[in-house]
mmCIF file with all atom_site columns, N, CA and C and ligand atoms in Angstrom:
data_model
loop_
_atom_site.group_PDB
_atom_site.id
_atom_site.type_symbol
_atom_site.label_atom_id
_atom_site.label_alt_id
_atom_site.label_comp_id
_atom_site.label_asym_id
_atom_site.label_entity_id
_atom_site.label_seq_id
_atom_site.pdbx_PDB_ins_code
_atom_site.Cartn_x
_atom_site.Cartn_y
_atom_site.Cartn_z
_atom_site.occupancy
_atom_site.B_iso_or_equiv
_atom_site.pdbx_formal_charge
_atom_site.auth_seq_id
_atom_site.auth_comp_id
_atom_site.auth_asym_id
_atom_site.auth_atom_id
_atom_site.pdbx_PDB_model_num
ATOM   1   N  N   . MET K 1 1  ? 0.571   -1.461 -0.153  1.00 0.00 ? 299 MET K N   1
ATOM   2   C  CA  . MET K 1 1  ? -0.189  -0.016 -0.174  1.00 0.00 ? 299 MET K CA  1
ATOM   3   C  C   . MET K 1 1  ? 0.595   1.450  0.093   1.00 0.00 ? 299 MET K C   1
ATOM   4   N  N   . VAL K 1 2  ? 0.775   1.987  -1.165  1.00 0.00 ? 300 VAL K N   1
ATOM   5   C  CA  . VAL K 1 2  ? 1.464   3.308  -1.253  1.00 0.00 ? 300 VAL K CA  1
ATOM   6   C  C   . VAL K 1 2  ? 0.768   4.889  -0.599  1.00 0.00 ? 300 VAL K C   1
ATOM   7   N  N   . LEU K 1 3  ? 1.179   5.000  0.581   1.00 0.00 ? 301 LEU K N   1
ATOM   8   C  CA  . LEU K 1 3  ? 0.807   6.334  0.964   1.00 0.00 ? 301 LEU K CA  1
ATOM   9   C  C   . LEU K 1 3  ? 1.023   7.427  0.312   1.00 0.00 ? 301 LEU K C   1
ATOM   10  N  N   . VAL K 1 4  ? -0.047  8.400  0.385   1.00 0.00 ? 302 VAL K N   1
ATOM   11  C  CA  . VAL K 1 4  ? 0.450   10.138 -0.715  1.00 0.00 ? 302 VAL K CA  1
ATOM   12  C  C   . VAL K 1 4  ? -0.156  10.873 0.101   1.00 0.00 ? 302 VAL K C   1
ATOM   13  N  N   . PRO K 1 5  ? 0.498   12.359 0.309   1.00 0.00 ? 303 PRO K N   1
ATOM   14  C  CA  . PRO K 1 5  ? 0.209   13.447 0.724   1.00 0.00 ? 303 PRO K CA  1
ATOM   15  C  C   . PRO K 1 5  ? -1.594  13.570 0.388   1.00 0.00 ? 303 PRO K C   1
ATOM   16  N  N   . CYS K 1 6  ? -2.320  13.889 0.898   1.00 0.00 ? 304 CYS K N   1
ATOM   17  C  CA  . CYS K 1 6  ? -3.585  14.824 0.596   1.00 0.00 ? 304 CYS K CA  1
ATOM   18  C  C   . CYS K 1 6  ? -3.283  16.158 -0.031  1.00 0.00 ? 304 CYS K C   1
ATOM   19  N  N   . PRO K 1 7  ? -3.662  16.550 -1.216  1.00 0.00 ? 305 PRO K N   1
ATOM   20  C  CA  . PRO K 1 7  ? -3.090  17.558 -1.682  1.00 0.00 ? 305 PRO K CA  1
ATOM   21  C  C   . PRO K 1 7  ? -4.025  18.770 -1.110  1.00 0.00 ? 305 PRO K C   1
ATOM   22  N  N   . ALA K 1 8  ? -5.084  18.563 -0.142  1.00 0.00 ? 306 ALA K N   1
ATOM   23  C  CA  . ALA K 1 8  ? -6.010  19.685 0.780   1.00 0.00 ? 306 ALA K CA  1
ATOM   24  C  C   . ALA K 1 8  ? -5.246  19.360 2.021   1.00 0.00 ? 306 ALA K C   1
ATOM   25  N  N   . CYS K 1 9  ? -4.918  18.404 2.491   1.00 0.00 ? 307 CYS K N   1
ATOM   26  C  CA  . CYS K 1 9  ? -4.421  18.859 4.256   1.00 0.00 ? 307 CYS K CA  1
ATOM   27  C  C   . CYS K 1 9  ? -3.575  17.634 4.635   1.00 0.00 ? 307 CYS K C   1
ATOM   28  N  N   . ASP K 1 10 ? -2.735  17.268 3.550   1.00 0.00 ? 308 ASP K N   1
ATOM   29  C  CA  . ASP K 1 10 ? -1.678  16.832 3.996   1.00 0.00 ? 308 ASP K CA  1
ATOM   30  C  C   . ASP K 1 10 ? -1.393  15.500 4.475   1.00 0.00 ? 308 ASP K C   1
ATOM   31  N  N   . HIS K 1 11 ? -2.733  15.092 4.862   1.00 0.00 ? 309 HIS K N   1
ATOM   32  C  CA  . HIS K 1 11 ? -2.750  13.437 5.897   1.00 0.00 ? 309 HIS K CA  1
ATOM   33  C  C   . HIS K 1 11 ? -2.287  12.643 4.675   1.00 0.00 ? 309 HIS K C   1
ATOM   34  N  N   . ARG K 1 12 ? -1.482  11.930 4.911   1.00 0.00 ? 310 ARG K N   1
ATOM   35  C  CA  . ARG K 1 12 ? -1.184  10.767 4.131   1.00 0.00 ? 310 ARG K CA  1
ATOM   36  C  C   . ARG K 1 12 ? -2.272  9.428  4.165   1.00 0.00 ? 310 ARG K C   1
ATOM   37  N  N   . VAL K 1 13 ? -2.638  9.613  3.027   1.00 0.00 ? 311 VAL K N   1
ATOM   38  C  CA  . VAL K 1 13 ? -3.684  8.557  2.464   1.00 0.00 ? 311 VAL K CA  1
ATOM   39  C  C   . VAL K 1 13 ? -3.190  7.869  1.415   1.00 0.00 ? 311 VAL K C   1
ATOM   40  N  N   . SER K 1 14 ? -3.947  6.400  1.575   1.00 0.00 ? 312 SER K N   1
ATOM   41  C  CA  . SER K 1 14 ? -3.306  5.652  0.564   1.00 0.00 ? 312 SER K CA  1
ATOM   42  C  C   . SER K 1 14 ? -4.113  5.839  -0.997  1.00 0.00 ? 312 SER K C   1
ATOM   43  N  N   . GLU K 1 15 ? -2.905  5.770  -1.606  1.00 0.00 ? 313 GLU K N   1
ATOM   44  C  CA  . GLU K 1 15 ? -3.084  6.507  -3.033  1.00 0.00 ? 313 GLU K CA  1
ATOM   45  C  C   . GLU K 1 15 ? -4.795  5.433  -3.516  1.00 0.00 ? 313 GLU K C   1
ATOM   46  N  N   . LYS K 1 16 ? -4.990  4.551  -2.971  1.00 0.00 ? 314 LYS K N   1
ATOM   47  C  CA  . LYS K 1 16 ? -6.177  3.712  -3.559  1.00 0.00 ? 314 LYS K CA  1
ATOM   48  C  C   . LYS K 1 16 ? -7.370  4.219  -2.482  1.00 0.00 ? 314 LYS K C   1
ATOM   49  N  N   . ALA K 1 17 ? -7.337  4.980  -1.880  1.00 0.00 ? 315 ALA K N   1
ATOM   50  C  CA  . ALA K 1 17 ? -8.289  5.612  -1.364  1.00 0.00 ? 315 ALA K CA  1
ATOM   51  C  C   . ALA K 1 17 ? -9.627  6.302  -2.025  1.00 0.00 ? 315 ALA K C   1
ATOM   52  N  N   . ILE K 1 18 ? -10.532 6.073  -2.154  1.00 0.00 ? 316 ILE K N   1
ATOM   53  C  CA  . ILE K 1 18 ? -11.404 7.061  -2.282  1.00 0.00 ? 316 ILE K CA  1
ATOM   54  C  C   . ILE K 1 18 ? -11.641 8.497  -2.283  1.00 0.00 ? 316 ILE K C   1
ATOM   55  N  N   . ALA K 1 19 ? -11.172 8.641  -1.215  1.00 0.00 ? 317 ALA K N   1
ATOM   56  C  CA  . ALA K 1 19 ? -11.550 9.905  -0.204  1.00 0.00 ? 317 ALA K CA  1
ATOM   57  C  C   . ALA K 1 19 ? -10.336 10.157 0.729   1.00 0.00 ? 317 ALA K C   1
ATOM   58  N  N   . CYS K 1 20 ? -10.091 11.246 0.989   1.00 0.00 ? 318 CYS K N   1
ATOM   59  C  CA  . CYS K 1 20 ? -9.453  11.378 2.299   1.00 0.00 ? 318 CYS K CA  1
ATOM   60  C  C   . CYS K 1 20 ? -10.086 10.995 3.647   1.00 0.00 ? 318 CYS K C   1
ATOM   61  N  N   . PRO K 1 21 ? -9.450  10.323 4.608   1.00 0.00 ? 319 PRO K N   1
ATOM   62  C  CA  . PRO K 1 21 ? -10.294 9.756  5.521   1.00 0.00 ? 319 PRO K CA  1
ATOM   63  C  C   . PRO K 1 21 ? -10.335 11.375 6.295   1.00 0.00 ? 319 PRO K C   1
ATOM   64  N  N   . SER K 1 22 ? -9.340  12.079 6.786   1.00 0.00 ? 320 SER K N   1
ATOM   65  C  CA  . SER K 1 22 ? -9.554  13.495 7.750   1.00 0.00 ? 320 SER K CA  1
ATOM   66  C  C   . SER K 1 22 ? -10.027 14.417 6.966   1.00 0.00 ? 320 SER K C   1
ATOM   67  N  N   . CYS K 1 23 ? -10.168 14.740 5.480   1.00 0.00 ? 321 CYS K N   1
ATOM   68  C  CA  . CYS K 1 23 ? -10.589 15.709 5.093   1.00 0.00 ? 321 CYS K CA  1
ATOM   69  C  C   . CYS K 1 23 ? -11.893 15.701 4.006   1.00 0.00 ? 321 CYS K C   1
ATOM   70  N  N   . GLY K 1 24 ? -11.802 14.533 3.414   1.00 0.00 ? 322 GLY K N   1
ATOM   71  C  CA  . GLY K 1 24 ? -12.719 14.222 2.870   1.00 0.00 ? 322 GLY K CA  1
ATOM   72  C  C   . GLY K 1 24 ? -12.621 14.226 1.338   1.00 0.00 ? 322 GLY K C   1
ATOM   73  N  N   . HIS K 1 25 ? -10.881 15.040 0.913   1.00 0.00 ? 323 HIS K N   1
ATOM   74  C  CA  . HIS K 1 25 ? -10.710 15.741 -0.308  1.00 0.00 ? 323 HIS K CA  1
ATOM   75  C  C   . HIS K 1 25 ? -10.818 14.188 -1.317  1.00 0.00 ? 323 HIS K C   1
ATOM   76  N  N   . PRO K 1 26 ? -11.159 14.259 -2.472  1.00 0.00 ? 324 PRO K N   1
ATOM   77  C  CA  . PRO K 1 26 ? -10.925 12.706 -3.228  1.00 0.00 ? 324 PRO K CA  1
ATOM   78  C  C   . PRO K 1 26 ? -9.828  12.584 -3.325  1.00 0.00 ? 324 PRO K C   1
ATOM   79  N  N   . GLY K 1 27 ? -9.723  11.159 -3.575  1.00 0.00 ? 325 GLY K N   1
ATOM   80  C  CA  . GLY K 1 27 ? -8.461  10.580 -3.838  1.00 0.00 ? 325 GLY K CA  1
ATOM   81  C  C   . GLY K 1 27 ? -7.239  11.229 -5.224  1.00 0.00 ? 325 GLY K C   1
ATOM   82  N  N   . GLU K 1 28 ? -6.328  10.986 -5.021  1.00 0.00 ? 326 GLU K N   1
ATOM   83  C  CA  . GLU K 1 28 ? -5.389  11.376 -5.692  1.00 0.00 ? 326 GLU K CA  1
ATOM   84  C  C   . GLU K 1 28 ? -5.411  10.520 -7.281  1.00 0.00 ? 326 GLU K C   1
ATOM   85  N  N   . HIS K 1 29 ? -6.280  8.980  -7.232  1.00 0.00 ? 327 HIS K N   1
ATOM   86  C  CA  . HIS K 1 29 ? -6.020  8.323  -8.179  1.00 0.00 ? 327 HIS K CA  1
ATOM   87  C  C   . HIS K 1 29 ? -7.095  9.029  -9.406  1.00 0.00 ? 327 HIS K C   1
ATOM   88  N  N   . GLU K 1 30 ? -8.107  10.175 -8.745  1.00 0.00 ? 328 GLU K N   1
ATOM   89  C  CA  . GLU K 1 30 ? -8.560  10.381 -9.877  1.00 0.00 ? 328 GLU K CA  1
ATOM   90  C  C   . GLU K 1 30 ? -8.186  11.175 -10.735 1.00 0.00 ? 328 GLU K C   1
ATOM   91  N  N   . ARG K 1 31 ? -7.039  11.462 -10.587 1.00 0.00 ? 329 ARG K N   1
ATOM   92  C  CA  . ARG K 1 31 ? -6.249  11.956 -11.565 1.00 0.00 ? 329 ARG K CA  1
ATOM   93  C  C   . ARG K 1 31 ? -5.221  11.585 -12.679 1.00 0.00 ? 329 ARG K C   1
ATOM   94  N  N   . HIS K 1 32 ? -5.294  10.109 -12.278 1.00 0.00 ? 330 HIS K N   1
ATOM   95  C  CA  . HIS K 1 32 ? -4.591  9.037  -13.284 1.00 0.00 ? 330 HIS K CA  1
ATOM   96  C  C   . HIS K 1 32 ? -5.235  7.929  -14.125 1.00 0.00 ? 330 HIS K C   1
ATOM   97  N  N   . GLY K 1 33 ? -6.598  8.740  -14.195 1.00 0.00 ? 331 GLY K N   1
ATOM   98  C  CA  . GLY K 1 33 ? -7.353  7.922  -15.206 1.00 0.00 ? 331 GLY K CA  1
ATOM   99  C  C   . GLY K 1 33 ? -7.207  8.591  -16.844 1.00 0.00 ? 331 GLY K C   1
ATOM   100 N  N   . ALA K 1 34 ? -7.654  7.544  -17.939 1.00 0.00 ? 332 ALA K N   1
ATOM   101 C  CA  . ALA K 1 34 ? -7.301  7.728  -19.110 1.00 0.00 ? 332 ALA K CA  1
ATOM   102 C  C   . ALA K 1 34 ? -8.251  9.120  -19.622 1.00 0.00 ? 332 ALA K C   1
ATOM   103 N  N   . VAL K 1 35 ? -8.955  9.188  -18.509 1.00 0.00 ? 333 VAL K N   1
ATOM   104 C  CA  . VAL K 1 35 ? -9.930  10.489 -19.002 1.00 0.00 ? 333 VAL K CA  1
ATOM   105 C  C   . VAL K 1 35 ? -9.181  11.494 -18.517 1.00 0.00 ? 333 VAL K C   1
ATOM   106 N  N   . SER K 1 36 ? -7.888  12.031 -17.348 1.00 0.00 ? 334 SER K N   1
ATOM   107 C  CA  . SER K 1 36 ? -7.330  13.054 -17.243 1.00 0.00 ? 334 SER K CA  1
ATOM   108 C  C   . SER K 1 36 ? -6.528  13.138 -18.267 1.00 0.00 ? 334 SER K C   1
ATOM   109 N  N   . VAL K 1 37 ? -5.827  11.722 -18.588 1.00 0.00 ? 335 VAL K N   1
ATOM   110 C  CA  . VAL K 1 37 ? -4.605  12.204 -19.829 1.00 0.00 ? 335 VAL K CA  1
ATOM   111 C  C   . VAL K 1 37 ? -5.441  12.381 -20.765 1.00 0.00 ? 335 VAL K C   1
ATOM   112 N  N   . LEU K 1 38 ? -6.215  12.267 -21.557 1.00 0.00 ? 336 LEU K N   1
ATOM   113 C  CA  . LEU K 1 38 ? -7.088  13.015 -22.010 1.00 0.00 ? 336 LEU K CA  1
ATOM   114 C  C   . LEU K 1 38 ? -7.159  14.275 -22.501 1.00 0.00 ? 336 LEU K C   1
ATOM   115 N  N   . GLY K 1 39 ? -8.120  14.597 -21.058 1.00 0.00 ? 337 GLY K N   1
ATOM   116 C  CA  . GLY K 1 39 ? -7.915  16.231 -20.646 1.00 0.00 ? 337 GLY K CA  1
ATOM   117 C  C   . GLY K 1 39 ? -6.688  16.564 -20.406 1.00 0.00 ? 337 GLY K C   1
ATOM   118 N  N   . ARG K 1 40 ? -5.544  16.235 -20.275 1.00 0.00 ? 338 ARG K N   1
ATOM   119 C  CA  . ARG K 1 40 ? -4.649  16.952 -20.297 1.00 0.00 ? 338 ARG K CA  1
ATOM   120 C  C   . ARG K 1 40 ? -3.801  17.217 -21.448 1.00 0.00 ? 338 ARG K C   1
ATOM   121 N  N   . VAL K 1 41 ? -4.296  15.960 -22.195 1.00 0.00 ? 339 VAL K N   1
ATOM   122 C  CA  . VAL K 1 41 ? -3.647  16.705 -23.889 1.00 0.00 ? 339 VAL K CA  1
ATOM   123 C  C   . VAL K 1 41 ? -4.359  17.364 -24.548 1.00 0.00 ? 339 VAL K C   1
ATOM   124 N  N   . ALA K 1 42 ? -5.731  17.478 -24.288 1.00 0.00 ? 340 ALA K N   1
ATOM   125 C  CA  . ALA K 1 42 ? -6.417  18.806 -24.823 1.00 0.00 ? 340 ALA K CA  1
ATOM   126 C  C   . ALA K 1 42 ? -6.128  19.912 -24.030 1.00 0.00 ? 340 ALA K C   1
ATOM   127 N  N   . GLY K 1 43 ? -5.329  19.913 -22.886 1.00 0.00 ? 341 GLY K N   1
ATOM   128 C  CA  . GLY K 1 43 ? -5.395  21.118 -22.385 1.00 0.00 ? 341 GLY K CA  1
ATOM   129 C  C   . GLY K 1 43 ? -6.400  21.829 -21.319 1.00 0.00 ? 341 GLY K C   1
ATOM   130 N  N   . THR K 1 44 ? -7.465  21.022 -21.574 1.00 0.00 ? 342 THR K N   1
ATOM   131 C  CA  . THR K 1 44 ? -8.550  21.696 -20.609 1.00 0.00 ? 342 THR K CA  1
ATOM   132 C  C   . THR K 1 44 ? -9.225  20.242 -19.476 1.00 0.00 ? 342 THR K C   1
ATOM   133 N  N   . TYR K 1 45 ? -9.383  20.329 -18.688 1.00 0.00 ? 343 TYR K N   1
ATOM   134 C  CA  . TYR K 1 45 ? -10.617 19.562 -18.067 1.00 0.00 ? 343 TYR K CA  1
ATOM   135 C  C   . TYR K 1 45 ? -11.799 19.169 -18.301 1.00 0.00 ? 343 TYR K C   1
ATOM   136 N  N   . ILE K 1 46 ? -11.993 17.491 -18.961 1.00 0.00 ? 344 ILE K N   1
ATOM   137 C  CA  . ILE K 1 46 ? -13.187 17.048 -19.085 1.00 0.00 ? 344 ILE K CA  1
ATOM   138 C  C   . ILE K 1 46 ? -13.241 16.140 -18.378 1.00 0.00 ? 344 ILE K C   1
ATOM   139 N  N   . SER K 1 47 ? -14.653 16.241 -17.501 1.00 0.00 ? 345 SER K N   1
ATOM   140 C  CA  . SER K 1 47 ? -15.270 15.403 -17.045 1.00 0.00 ? 345 SER K CA  1
ATOM   141 C  C   . SER K 1 47 ? -15.432 14.071 -17.844 1.00 0.00 ? 345 SER K C   1
ATOM   142 N  N   . ALA K 1 48 ? -16.182 12.706 -17.152 1.00 0.00 ? 346 ALA K N   1
ATOM   143 C  CA  . ALA K 1 48 ? -15.877 11.708 -17.704 1.00 0.00 ? 346 ALA K CA  1
ATOM   144 C  C   . ALA K 1 48 ? -17.357 11.607 -18.485 1.00 0.00 ? 346 ALA K C   1
ATOM   145 N  N   . ASN K 1 49 ? -18.223 12.227 -18.120 1.00 0.00 ? 347 ASN K N   1
ATOM   146 C  CA  . ASN K 1 49 ? -19.697 12.291 -18.383 1.00 0.00 ? 347 ASN K CA  1
ATOM   147 C  C   . ASN K 1 49 ? -19.407 13.367 -19.946 1.00 0.00 ? 347 ASN K C   1
ATOM   148 N  N   . ALA K 1 50 ? -18.831 14.251 -19.744 1.00 0.00 ? 348 ALA K N   1
ATOM   149 C  CA  . ALA K 1 50 ? -18.673 15.029 -21.139 1.00 0.00 ? 348 ALA K CA  1
ATOM   150 C  C   . ALA K 1 50 ? -17.667 14.291 -22.025 1.00 0.00 ? 348 ALA K C   1
ATOM   151 N  N   . LEU K 1 51 ? -16.883 13.579 -21.728 1.00 0.00 ? 349 LEU K N   1
ATOM   152 C  CA  . LEU K 1 51 ? -16.151 12.799 -22.672 1.00 0.00 ? 349 LEU K CA  1
ATOM   153 C  C   . LEU K 1 51 ? -16.954 11.748 -23.069 1.00 0.00 ? 349 LEU K C   1
ATOM   154 N  N   . ALA K 1 52 ? -17.926 10.893 -22.415 1.00 0.00 ? 350 ALA K N   1
ATOM   155 C  CA  . ALA K 1 52 ? -18.479 9.805  -22.656 1.00 0.00 ? 350 ALA K CA  1
ATOM   156 C  C   . ALA K 1 52 ? -19.667 10.685 -23.785 1.00 0.00 ? 350 ALA K C   1
ATOM   157 N  N   . GLY K 1 53 ? -20.131 11.661 -23.867 1.00 0.00 ? 351 GLY K N   1
ATOM   158 C  CA  . GLY K 1 53 ? -21.063 12.411 -24.499 1.00 0.00 ? 351 GLY K CA  1
ATOM   159 C  C   . GLY K 1 53 ? -20.465 12.394 -26.006 1.00 0.00 ? 351 GLY K C   1
ATOM   160 N  N   . LEU K 1 54 ? -19.201 13.542 -25.730 1.00 0.00 ? 352 LEU K N   1
ATOM   161 C  CA  . LEU K 1 54 ? -18.098 13.528 -27.413 1.00 0.00 ? 352 LEU K CA  1
ATOM   162 C  C   . LEU K 1 54 ? -18.088 12.063 -28.043 1.00 0.00 ? 352 LEU K C   1
ATOM   163 N  N   . VAL K 1 55 ? -17.534 11.201 -26.890 1.00 0.00 ? 353 VAL K N   1
ATOM   164 C  CA  . VAL K 1 55 ? -16.993 10.275 -27.742 1.00 0.00 ? 353 VAL K CA  1
ATOM   165 C  C   . VAL K 1 55 ? -18.450 9.566  -28.434 1.00 0.00 ? 353 VAL K C   1
ATOM   166 N  N   . LEU K 1 56 ? -19.713 9.680  -27.606 1.00 0.00 ? 354 LEU K N   1
ATOM   167 C  CA  . LEU K 1 56 ? -20.737 8.974  -28.199 1.00 0.00 ? 354 LEU K CA  1
ATOM   168 C  C   . LEU K 1 56 ? -21.489 9.788  -29.439 1.00 0.00 ? 354 LEU K C   1
ATOM   169 N  N   . GLY K 1 57 ? -21.356 11.284 -29.275 1.00 0.00 ? 355 GLY K N   1
ATOM   170 C  CA  . GLY K 1 57 ? -21.498 11.825 -30.558 1.00 0.00 ? 355 GLY K CA  1
ATOM   171 C  C   . GLY K 1 57 ? -20.710 12.371 -31.887 1.00 0.00 ? 355 GLY K C   1
ATOM   172 N  N   . SER K 1 58 ? -19.613 11.625 -31.470 1.00 0.00 ? 356 SER K N   1
ATOM   173 C  CA  . SER K 1 58 ? -18.605 11.347 -32.594 1.00 0.00 ? 356 SER K CA  1
ATOM   174 C  C   . SER K 1 58 ? -19.137 10.067 -33.209 1.00 0.00 ? 356 SER K C   1
ATOM   175 N  N   . VAL K 1 59 ? -18.915 9.291  -32.270 1.00 0.00 ? 357 VAL K N   1
ATOM   176 C  CA  . VAL K 1 59 ? -19.719 7.936  -33.041 1.00 0.00 ? 357 VAL K CA  1
ATOM   177 C  C   . VAL K 1 59 ? -20.973 8.063  -33.683 1.00 0.00 ? 357 VAL K C   1
ATOM   178 N  N   . MET K 1 60 ? -21.920 8.796  -33.249 1.00 0.00 ? 358 MET K N   1
ATOM   179 C  CA  . MET K 1 60 ? -22.893 8.811  -34.224 1.00 0.00 ? 358 MET K CA  1
ATOM   180 C  C   . MET K 1 60 ? -22.930 9.706  -35.313 1.00 0.00 ? 358 MET K C   1
ATOM   181 N  N   . PHE K 1 61 ? -22.084 10.325 -35.111 1.00 0.00 ? 359 PHE K N   1
ATOM   182 C  CA  . PHE K 1 61 ? -21.699 11.238 -36.472 1.00 0.00 ? 359 PHE K CA  1
ATOM   183 C  C   . PHE K 1 61 ? -21.320 10.566 -37.466 1.00 0.00 ? 359 PHE K C   1
ATOM   184 N  N   . VAL K 1 62 ? -20.201 9.688  -37.376 1.00 0.00 ? 360 VAL K N   1
ATOM   185 C  CA  . VAL K 1 62 ? -19.815 9.126  -38.078 1.00 0.00 ? 360 VAL K CA  1
ATOM   186 C  C   . VAL K 1 62 ? -20.740 8.096  -38.818 1.00 0.00 ? 360 VAL K C   1
ATOM   187 N  N   . SER K 1 63 ? -21.361 7.356  -38.073 1.00 0.00 ? 361 SER K N   1
ATOM   188 C  CA  . SER K 1 63 ? -22.836 6.455  -38.117 1.00 0.00 ? 361 SER K CA  1
ATOM   189 C  C   . SER K 1 63 ? -23.394 7.189  -39.116 1.00 0.00 ? 361 SER K C   1
ATOM   190 N  N   . VAL K 1 64 ? -24.138 8.352  -39.088 1.00 0.00 ? 362 VAL K N   1
ATOM   191 C  CA  . VAL K 1 64 ? -24.672 9.005  -39.507 1.00 0.00 ? 362 VAL K CA  1
ATOM   192 C  C   . VAL K 1 64 ? -24.107 9.301  -41.099 1.00 0.00 ? 362 VAL K C   1
ATOM   193 N  N   . ALA K 1 65 ? -22.947 9.728  -41.175 1.00 0.00 ? 363 ALA K N   1
ATOM   194 C  CA  . ALA K 1 65 ? -22.106 10.324 -42.291 1.00 0.00 ? 363 ALA K CA  1
ATOM   195 C  C   . ALA K 1 65 ? -22.271 8.986  -43.287 1.00 0.00 ? 363 ALA K C   1
ATOM   196 N  N   . ALA K 1 66 ? -21.396 8.022  -42.641 1.00 0.00 ? 364 ALA K N   1
ATOM   197 C  CA  . ALA K 1 66 ? -21.283 6.499  -43.119 1.00 0.00 ? 364 ALA K CA  1
ATOM   198 C  C   . ALA K 1 66 ? -22.832 5.722  -44.153 1.00 0.00 ? 364 ALA K C   1
ATOM   199 N  N   . VAL K 1 67 ? -23.734 6.314  -43.498 1.00 0.00 ? 365 VAL K N   1
ATOM   200 C  CA  . VAL K 1 67 ? -25.174 5.540  -44.137 1.00 0.00 ? 365 VAL K CA  1
ATOM   201 C  C   . VAL K 1 67 ? -25.523 7.236  -44.871 1.00 0.00 ? 365 VAL K C   1
ATOM   202 N  N   . LEU K 1 68 ? -25.494 8.158  -45.157 1.00 0.00 ? 366 LEU K N   1
ATOM   203 C  CA  . LEU K 1 68 ? -25.410 9.214  -46.085 1.00 0.00 ? 366 LEU K CA  1
ATOM   204 C  C   . LEU K 1 68 ? -24.980 8.768  -47.001 1.00 0.00 ? 366 LEU K C   1
ATOM   205 N  N   . ILE K 1 69 ? -23.252 8.631  -46.999 1.00 0.00 ? 367 ILE K N   1
ATOM   206 C  CA  . ILE K 1 69 ? -22.555 8.453  -47.893 1.00 0.00 ? 367 ILE K CA  1
ATOM   207 C  C   . ILE K 1 69 ? -23.209 7.425  -48.623 1.00 0.00 ? 367 ILE K C   1
ATOM   208 N  N   . THR K 1 70 ? -23.291 6.029  -48.075 1.00 0.00 ? 368 THR K N   1
ATOM   209 C  CA  . THR K 1 70 ? -24.014 4.955  -48.858 1.00 0.00 ? 368 THR K CA  1
ATOM   210 C  C   . THR K 1 70 ? -25.265 5.421  -49.664 1.00 0.00 ? 368 THR K C   1
ATOM   211 N  N   . LEU K 1 71 ? -25.949 5.829  -48.939 1.00 0.00 ? 369 LEU K N   1
ATOM   212 C  CA  . LEU K 1 71 ? -27.370 6.308  -49.807 1.00 0.00 ? 369 LEU K CA  1
ATOM   213 C  C   . LEU K 1 71 ? -27.029 7.394  -50.824 1.00 0.00 ? 369 LEU K C   1
ATOM   214 N  N   . ILE K 1 72 ? -25.809 7.790  -50.942 1.00 0.00 ? 370 ILE K N   1
ATOM   215 C  CA  . ILE K 1 72 ? -25.811 8.665  -51.875 1.00 0.00 ? 370 ILE K CA  1
ATOM   216 C  C   . ILE K 1 72 ? -24.955 8.057  -53.028 1.00 0.00 ? 370 ILE K C   1
ATOM   217 N  N   . LEU K 1 73 ? -24.259 6.842  -52.208 1.00 0.00 ? 371 LEU K N   1
ATOM   218 C  CA  . LEU K 1 73 ? -23.566 6.493  -53.397 1.00 0.00 ? 371 LEU K CA  1
ATOM   219 C  C   . LEU K 1 73 ? -24.462 5.199  -54.415 1.00 0.00 ? 371 LEU K C   1
ATOM   220 N  N   . ALA K 1 74 ? -25.179 4.815  -53.493 1.00 0.00 ? 372 ALA K N   1
ATOM   221 C  CA  . ALA K 1 74 ? -25.872 3.723  -53.604 1.00 0.00 ? 372 ALA K CA  1
ATOM   222 C  C   . ALA K 1 74 ? -27.121 4.181  -54.992 1.00 0.00 ? 372 ALA K C   1
ATOM   223 N  N   . GLY K 1 75 ? -27.660 5.910  -54.799 1.00 0.00 ? 373 GLY K N   1
ATOM   224 C  CA  . GLY K 1 75 ? -28.528 6.469  -55.257 1.00 0.00 ? 373 GLY K CA  1
ATOM   225 C  C   . GLY K 1 75 ? -27.996 6.687  -56.702 1.00 0.00 ? 373 GLY K C   1
ATOM   226 N  N   . ARG K 1 76 ? -26.677 6.527  -57.272 1.00 0.00 ? 374 ARG K N   1
ATOM   227 C  CA  . ARG K 1 76 ? -26.265 7.084  -58.297 1.00 0.00 ? 374 ARG K CA  1
ATOM   228 C  C   . ARG K 1 76 ? -26.510 5.833  -59.213 1.00 0.00 ? 374 ARG K C   1
HETATM 229 ZN ZN1 . ZN  T 2 .  ? -7.168  15.481 3.438   1.00 0.00 ? 69  ZN  T ZN1 1
#
């Protein structure tokens, strides 16, 4: 078990802890997910929900575009 200092109160907290037991600050692990990496790459903070919506929107857009292209090509 690795103990990391809480960013809010410096209480030593397990890096696997969901929140600091001393002050309730969310755990350090939340900053190490794929979402935060993508957010850092984009230069902005993207919440998990916003990212999910963004991905879903992109997939939907590509799907609709693929159907439209197929229809246009088939119509000729
Ligand atoms: Zn704390």
